């Protein structure tokens, strides 16, 4: 209803995109999120959601710069972008980049509940990245 009143309502667009994402309707969520980011390009949480949706849709190539932008704009507030980047890089077998991203995530959020497990993963990634 909000978008009927104001098609340029960024918050409504991003919330709709989030709802579509949660329903795993990624192809429908992507243009909605893109529109929201076109209207408000400096939006770290919007970029994070868009990047995560791109990953879920299987578009790692487009997801990477979006997730980087999210982190550049929001830093620790959207540290999850680094965690998702790390997972993306693991799938691409770019273990050094995966380790770097995971290290940033843990630096920003050292007390996350799974920090110990993630530190063990970081050590394995560093080992895999070494020749």
PDB file of C-alpha atoms in Angstrom:
ATOM      1  CA  UNK A   1       0.000   0.000   0.000  1.00  0.00           C
ATOM      2  CA  UNK A   2       2.839   2.386   0.834  1.00  0.00           C
ATOM      3  CA  UNK A   3       4.284   1.992  -2.662  1.00  0.00           C
ATOM      4  CA  UNK A   4       0.902   2.788  -4.195  1.00  0.00           C
ATOM      5  CA  UNK A   5       0.976   6.090  -2.337  1.00  0.00           C
ATOM      6  CA  UNK A   6       4.653   6.796  -2.975  1.00  0.00           C
ATOM      7  CA  UNK A   7       6.457   4.538  -5.501  1.00  0.00           C
ATOM      8  CA  UNK A   8       9.742   6.148  -4.423  1.00  0.00           C
ATOM      9  CA  UNK A   9       9.423   5.237  -0.746  1.00  0.00           C
ATOM     10  CA  UNK A  10      12.844   3.713  -0.142  1.00  0.00           C
ATOM     11  CA  UNK A  11      12.013   2.129   3.195  1.00  0.00           C
ATOM     12  CA  UNK A  12       8.914   0.479   1.722  1.00  0.00           C
ATOM     13  CA  UNK A  13      10.921  -0.822  -1.234  1.00  0.00           C
ATOM     14  CA  UNK A  14      13.614  -2.303   0.989  1.00  0.00           C
ATOM     15  CA  UNK A  15      11.045  -3.826   3.329  1.00  0.00           C
ATOM     16  CA  UNK A  16       9.233  -5.384   0.379  1.00  0.00           C
ATOM     17  CA  UNK A  17      12.573  -6.704  -0.882  1.00  0.00           C
ATOM     18  CA  UNK A  18      13.260  -8.189   2.553  1.00  0.00           C
ATOM     19  CA  UNK A  19       9.847  -9.881   2.609  1.00  0.00           C
ATOM     20  CA  UNK A  20      10.423 -11.332  -0.848  1.00  0.00           C
ATOM     21  CA  UNK A  21      13.895 -12.499   0.195  1.00  0.00           C
ATOM     22  CA  UNK A  22      12.498 -14.246   3.271  1.00  0.00           C
ATOM     23  CA  UNK A  23       9.946 -15.963   1.040  1.00  0.00           C
ATOM     24  CA  UNK A  24      12.891 -17.083  -1.137  1.00  0.00           C
ATOM     25  CA  UNK A  25      11.471 -15.163  -4.082  1.00  0.00           C
ATOM     26  CA  UNK A  26      14.894 -13.859  -5.014  1.00  0.00           C
ATOM     27  CA  UNK A  27      14.165 -13.024  -8.661  1.00  0.00           C
ATOM     28  CA  UNK A  28      11.282 -10.805  -7.521  1.00  0.00           C
ATOM     29  CA  UNK A  29      13.254  -9.242  -4.684  1.00  0.00           C
ATOM     30  CA  UNK A  30      16.219  -8.144  -6.805  1.00  0.00           C
ATOM     31  CA  UNK A  31      14.535  -5.423  -8.923  1.00  0.00           C
ATOM     32  CA  UNK A  32      12.738  -4.078  -5.853  1.00  0.00           C
ATOM     33  CA  UNK A  33      16.022  -3.787  -3.955  1.00  0.00           C
ATOM     34  CA  UNK A  34      17.776  -2.318  -7.001  1.00  0.00           C
ATOM     35  CA  UNK A  35      15.111   0.390  -7.212  1.00  0.00           C
ATOM     36  CA  UNK A  36      15.529   1.222  -3.538  1.00  0.00           C
ATOM     37  CA  UNK A  37      19.290   1.563  -3.964  1.00  0.00           C
ATOM     38  CA  UNK A  38      18.886   3.700  -7.077  1.00  0.00           C
ATOM     39  CA  UNK A  39      16.786   6.091  -5.024  1.00  0.00           C
ATOM     40  CA  UNK A  40      19.145   6.038  -2.037  1.00  0.00           C
ATOM     41  CA  UNK A  41      22.602   4.871  -3.124  1.00  0.00           C
ATOM     42  CA  UNK A  42      24.209   5.434   0.273  1.00  0.00           C
ATOM     43  CA  UNK A  43      22.410   2.750   2.227  1.00  0.00           C
ATOM     44  CA  UNK A  44      24.672   0.153   3.830  1.00  0.00           C
ATOM     45  CA  UNK A  45      21.895  -2.123   5.043  1.00  0.00           C
ATOM     46  CA  UNK A  46      20.192  -1.920   1.642  1.00  0.00           C
ATOM     47  CA  UNK A  47      23.419  -2.923  -0.084  1.00  0.00           C
ATOM     48  CA  UNK A  48      23.902  -5.760   2.404  1.00  0.00           C
ATOM     49  CA  UNK A  49      20.408  -7.114   1.747  1.00  0.00           C
ATOM     50  CA  UNK A  50      20.847  -6.742  -1.999  1.00  0.00           C
ATOM     51  CA  UNK A  51      24.221  -8.531  -1.876  1.00  0.00           C
ATOM     52  CA  UNK A  52      22.848 -11.376   0.230  1.00  0.00           C
ATOM     53  CA  UNK A  53      19.918 -11.720  -2.156  1.00  0.00           C
ATOM     54  CA  UNK A  54      22.279 -11.834  -5.134  1.00  0.00           C
ATOM     55  CA  UNK A  55      24.240 -14.619  -3.417  1.00  0.00           C
ATOM     56  CA  UNK A  56      21.015 -16.505  -2.711  1.00  0.00           C
ATOM     57  CA  UNK A  57      20.060 -16.088  -6.365  1.00  0.00           C
ATOM     58  CA  UNK A  58      23.428 -17.562  -7.387  1.00  0.00           C
ATOM     59  CA  UNK A  59      24.894 -14.346  -8.790  1.00  0.00           C
ATOM     60  CA  UNK A  60      28.211 -14.213  -6.929  1.00  0.00           C
ATOM     61  CA  UNK A  61      29.801 -12.007  -9.599  1.00  0.00           C
ATOM     62  CA  UNK A  62      27.361  -9.164  -9.014  1.00  0.00           C
ATOM     63  CA  UNK A  63      27.163  -9.824  -5.269  1.00  0.00           C
ATOM     64  CA  UNK A  64      30.840  -9.235  -4.531  1.00  0.00           C
ATOM     65  CA  UNK A  65      31.025  -5.496  -5.347  1.00  0.00           C
ATOM     66  CA  UNK A  66      27.655  -4.882  -3.707  1.00  0.00           C
ATOM     67  CA  UNK A  67      28.816  -6.500  -0.472  1.00  0.00           C
ATOM     68  CA  UNK A  68      32.058  -4.539  -0.619  1.00  0.00           C
ATOM     69  CA  UNK A  69      30.060  -1.329  -1.050  1.00  0.00           C
ATOM     70  CA  UNK A  70      27.869  -2.240   1.925  1.00  0.00           C
ATOM     71  CA  UNK A  71      30.930  -2.611   4.128  1.00  0.00           C
ATOM     72  CA  UNK A  72      32.615   0.525   2.772  1.00  0.00           C
ATOM     73  CA  UNK A  73      29.490   2.531   3.550  1.00  0.00           C
ATOM     74  CA  UNK A  74      28.591   1.003   6.906  1.00  0.00           C
ATOM     75  CA  UNK A  75      31.635  -0.660   8.424  1.00  0.00           C
ATOM     76  CA  UNK A  76      30.992  -2.578  11.617  1.00  0.00           C
ATOM     77  CA  UNK A  77      27.259  -1.843  11.374  1.00  0.00           C
ATOM     78  CA  UNK A  78      27.104  -4.226   8.401  1.00  0.00           C
ATOM     79  CA  UNK A  79      30.016  -6.498   9.308  1.00  0.00           C
ATOM     80  CA  UNK A  80      27.931  -9.411   8.083  1.00  0.00           C
ATOM     81  CA  UNK A  81      28.923  -8.310   4.575  1.00  0.00           C
ATOM     82  CA  UNK A  82      32.431  -9.577   5.353  1.00  0.00           C
ATOM     83  CA  UNK A  83      31.089 -12.913   6.576  1.00  0.00           C
ATOM     84  CA  UNK A  84      29.063 -13.356   3.395  1.00  0.00           C
ATOM     85  CA  UNK A  85      32.069 -12.326   1.288  1.00  0.00           C
ATOM     86  CA  UNK A  86      34.153 -14.936   3.082  1.00  0.00           C
ATOM     87  CA  UNK A  87      31.590 -17.626   2.270  1.00  0.00           C
ATOM     88  CA  UNK A  88      31.424 -16.452  -1.334  1.00  0.00           C
ATOM     89  CA  UNK A  89      35.215 -16.610  -1.665  1.00  0.00           C
ATOM     90  CA  UNK A  90      35.314 -20.111  -0.178  1.00  0.00           C
ATOM     91  CA  UNK A  91      32.903 -21.289  -2.885  1.00  0.00           C
ATOM     92  CA  UNK A  92      35.221 -19.715  -5.449  1.00  0.00           C
ATOM     93  CA  UNK A  93      38.224 -21.371  -3.771  1.00  0.00           C
ATOM     94  CA  UNK A  94      39.818 -17.966  -3.150  1.00  0.00           C
ATOM     95  CA  UNK A  95      40.986 -18.959   0.309  1.00  0.00           C
ATOM     96  CA  UNK A  96      43.242 -15.962   0.933  1.00  0.00           C
ATOM     97  CA  UNK A  97      40.412 -13.525   0.217  1.00  0.00           C
ATOM     98  CA  UNK A  98      38.042 -15.663   2.284  1.00  0.00           C
ATOM     99  CA  UNK A  99      40.454 -15.516   5.216  1.00  0.00           C
ATOM    100  CA  UNK A 100      40.895 -11.754   4.875  1.00  0.00           C
ATOM    101  CA  UNK A 101      37.147 -11.156   4.894  1.00  0.00           C
ATOM    102  CA  UNK A 102      36.588 -13.486   7.832  1.00  0.00           C
ATOM    103  CA  UNK A 103      39.387 -11.798   9.749  1.00  0.00           C
ATOM    104  CA  UNK A 104      37.734  -8.395   9.252  1.00  0.00           C
ATOM    105  CA  UNK A 105      34.406  -9.822  10.398  1.00  0.00           C
ATOM    106  CA  UNK A 106      35.988 -11.230  13.576  1.00  0.00           C
ATOM    107  CA  UNK A 107      37.893  -8.012  14.192  1.00  0.00           C
ATOM    108  CA  UNK A 108      34.647  -6.063  13.998  1.00  0.00           C
ATOM    109  CA  UNK A 109      32.567  -8.560  15.995  1.00  0.00           C
ATOM    110  CA  UNK A 110      34.995 -10.494  18.210  1.00  0.00           C
ATOM    111  CA  UNK A 111      32.301 -11.722  20.576  1.00  0.00           C
ATOM    112  CA  UNK A 112      29.804 -13.267  18.136  1.00  0.00           C
ATOM    113  CA  UNK A 113      28.421 -16.553  19.514  1.00  0.00           C
ATOM    114  CA  UNK A 114      30.307 -18.687  16.979  1.00  0.00           C
ATOM    115  CA  UNK A 115      33.577 -16.733  17.197  1.00  0.00           C
ATOM    116  CA  UNK A 116      35.637 -19.707  18.372  1.00  0.00           C
ATOM    117  CA  UNK A 117      34.444 -21.868  15.494  1.00  0.00           C
ATOM    118  CA  UNK A 118      35.044 -19.026  13.040  1.00  0.00           C
ATOM    119  CA  UNK A 119      38.589 -18.556  14.344  1.00  0.00           C
ATOM    120  CA  UNK A 120      39.241 -22.245  13.671  1.00  0.00           C
ATOM    121  CA  UNK A 121      37.823 -21.781  10.181  1.00  0.00           C
ATOM    122  CA  UNK A 122      40.070 -18.751   9.718  1.00  0.00           C
ATOM    123  CA  UNK A 123      43.129 -20.850  10.606  1.00  0.00           C
ATOM    124  CA  UNK A 124      42.093 -23.522   8.074  1.00  0.00           C
ATOM    125  CA  UNK A 125      41.568 -20.858   5.411  1.00  0.00           C
ATOM    126  CA  UNK A 126      45.003 -19.362   6.075  1.00  0.00           C
ATOM    127  CA  UNK A 127      46.537 -22.823   5.781  1.00  0.00           C
ATOM    128  CA  UNK A 128      44.677 -23.507   2.546  1.00  0.00           C
ATOM    129  CA  UNK A 129      45.832 -20.178   1.135  1.00  0.00           C
ATOM    130  CA  UNK A 130      49.495 -20.945   1.814  1.00  0.00           C
ATOM    131  CA  UNK A 131      51.444 -22.643  -0.988  1.00  0.00           C
TER     132      UNK A 131
END
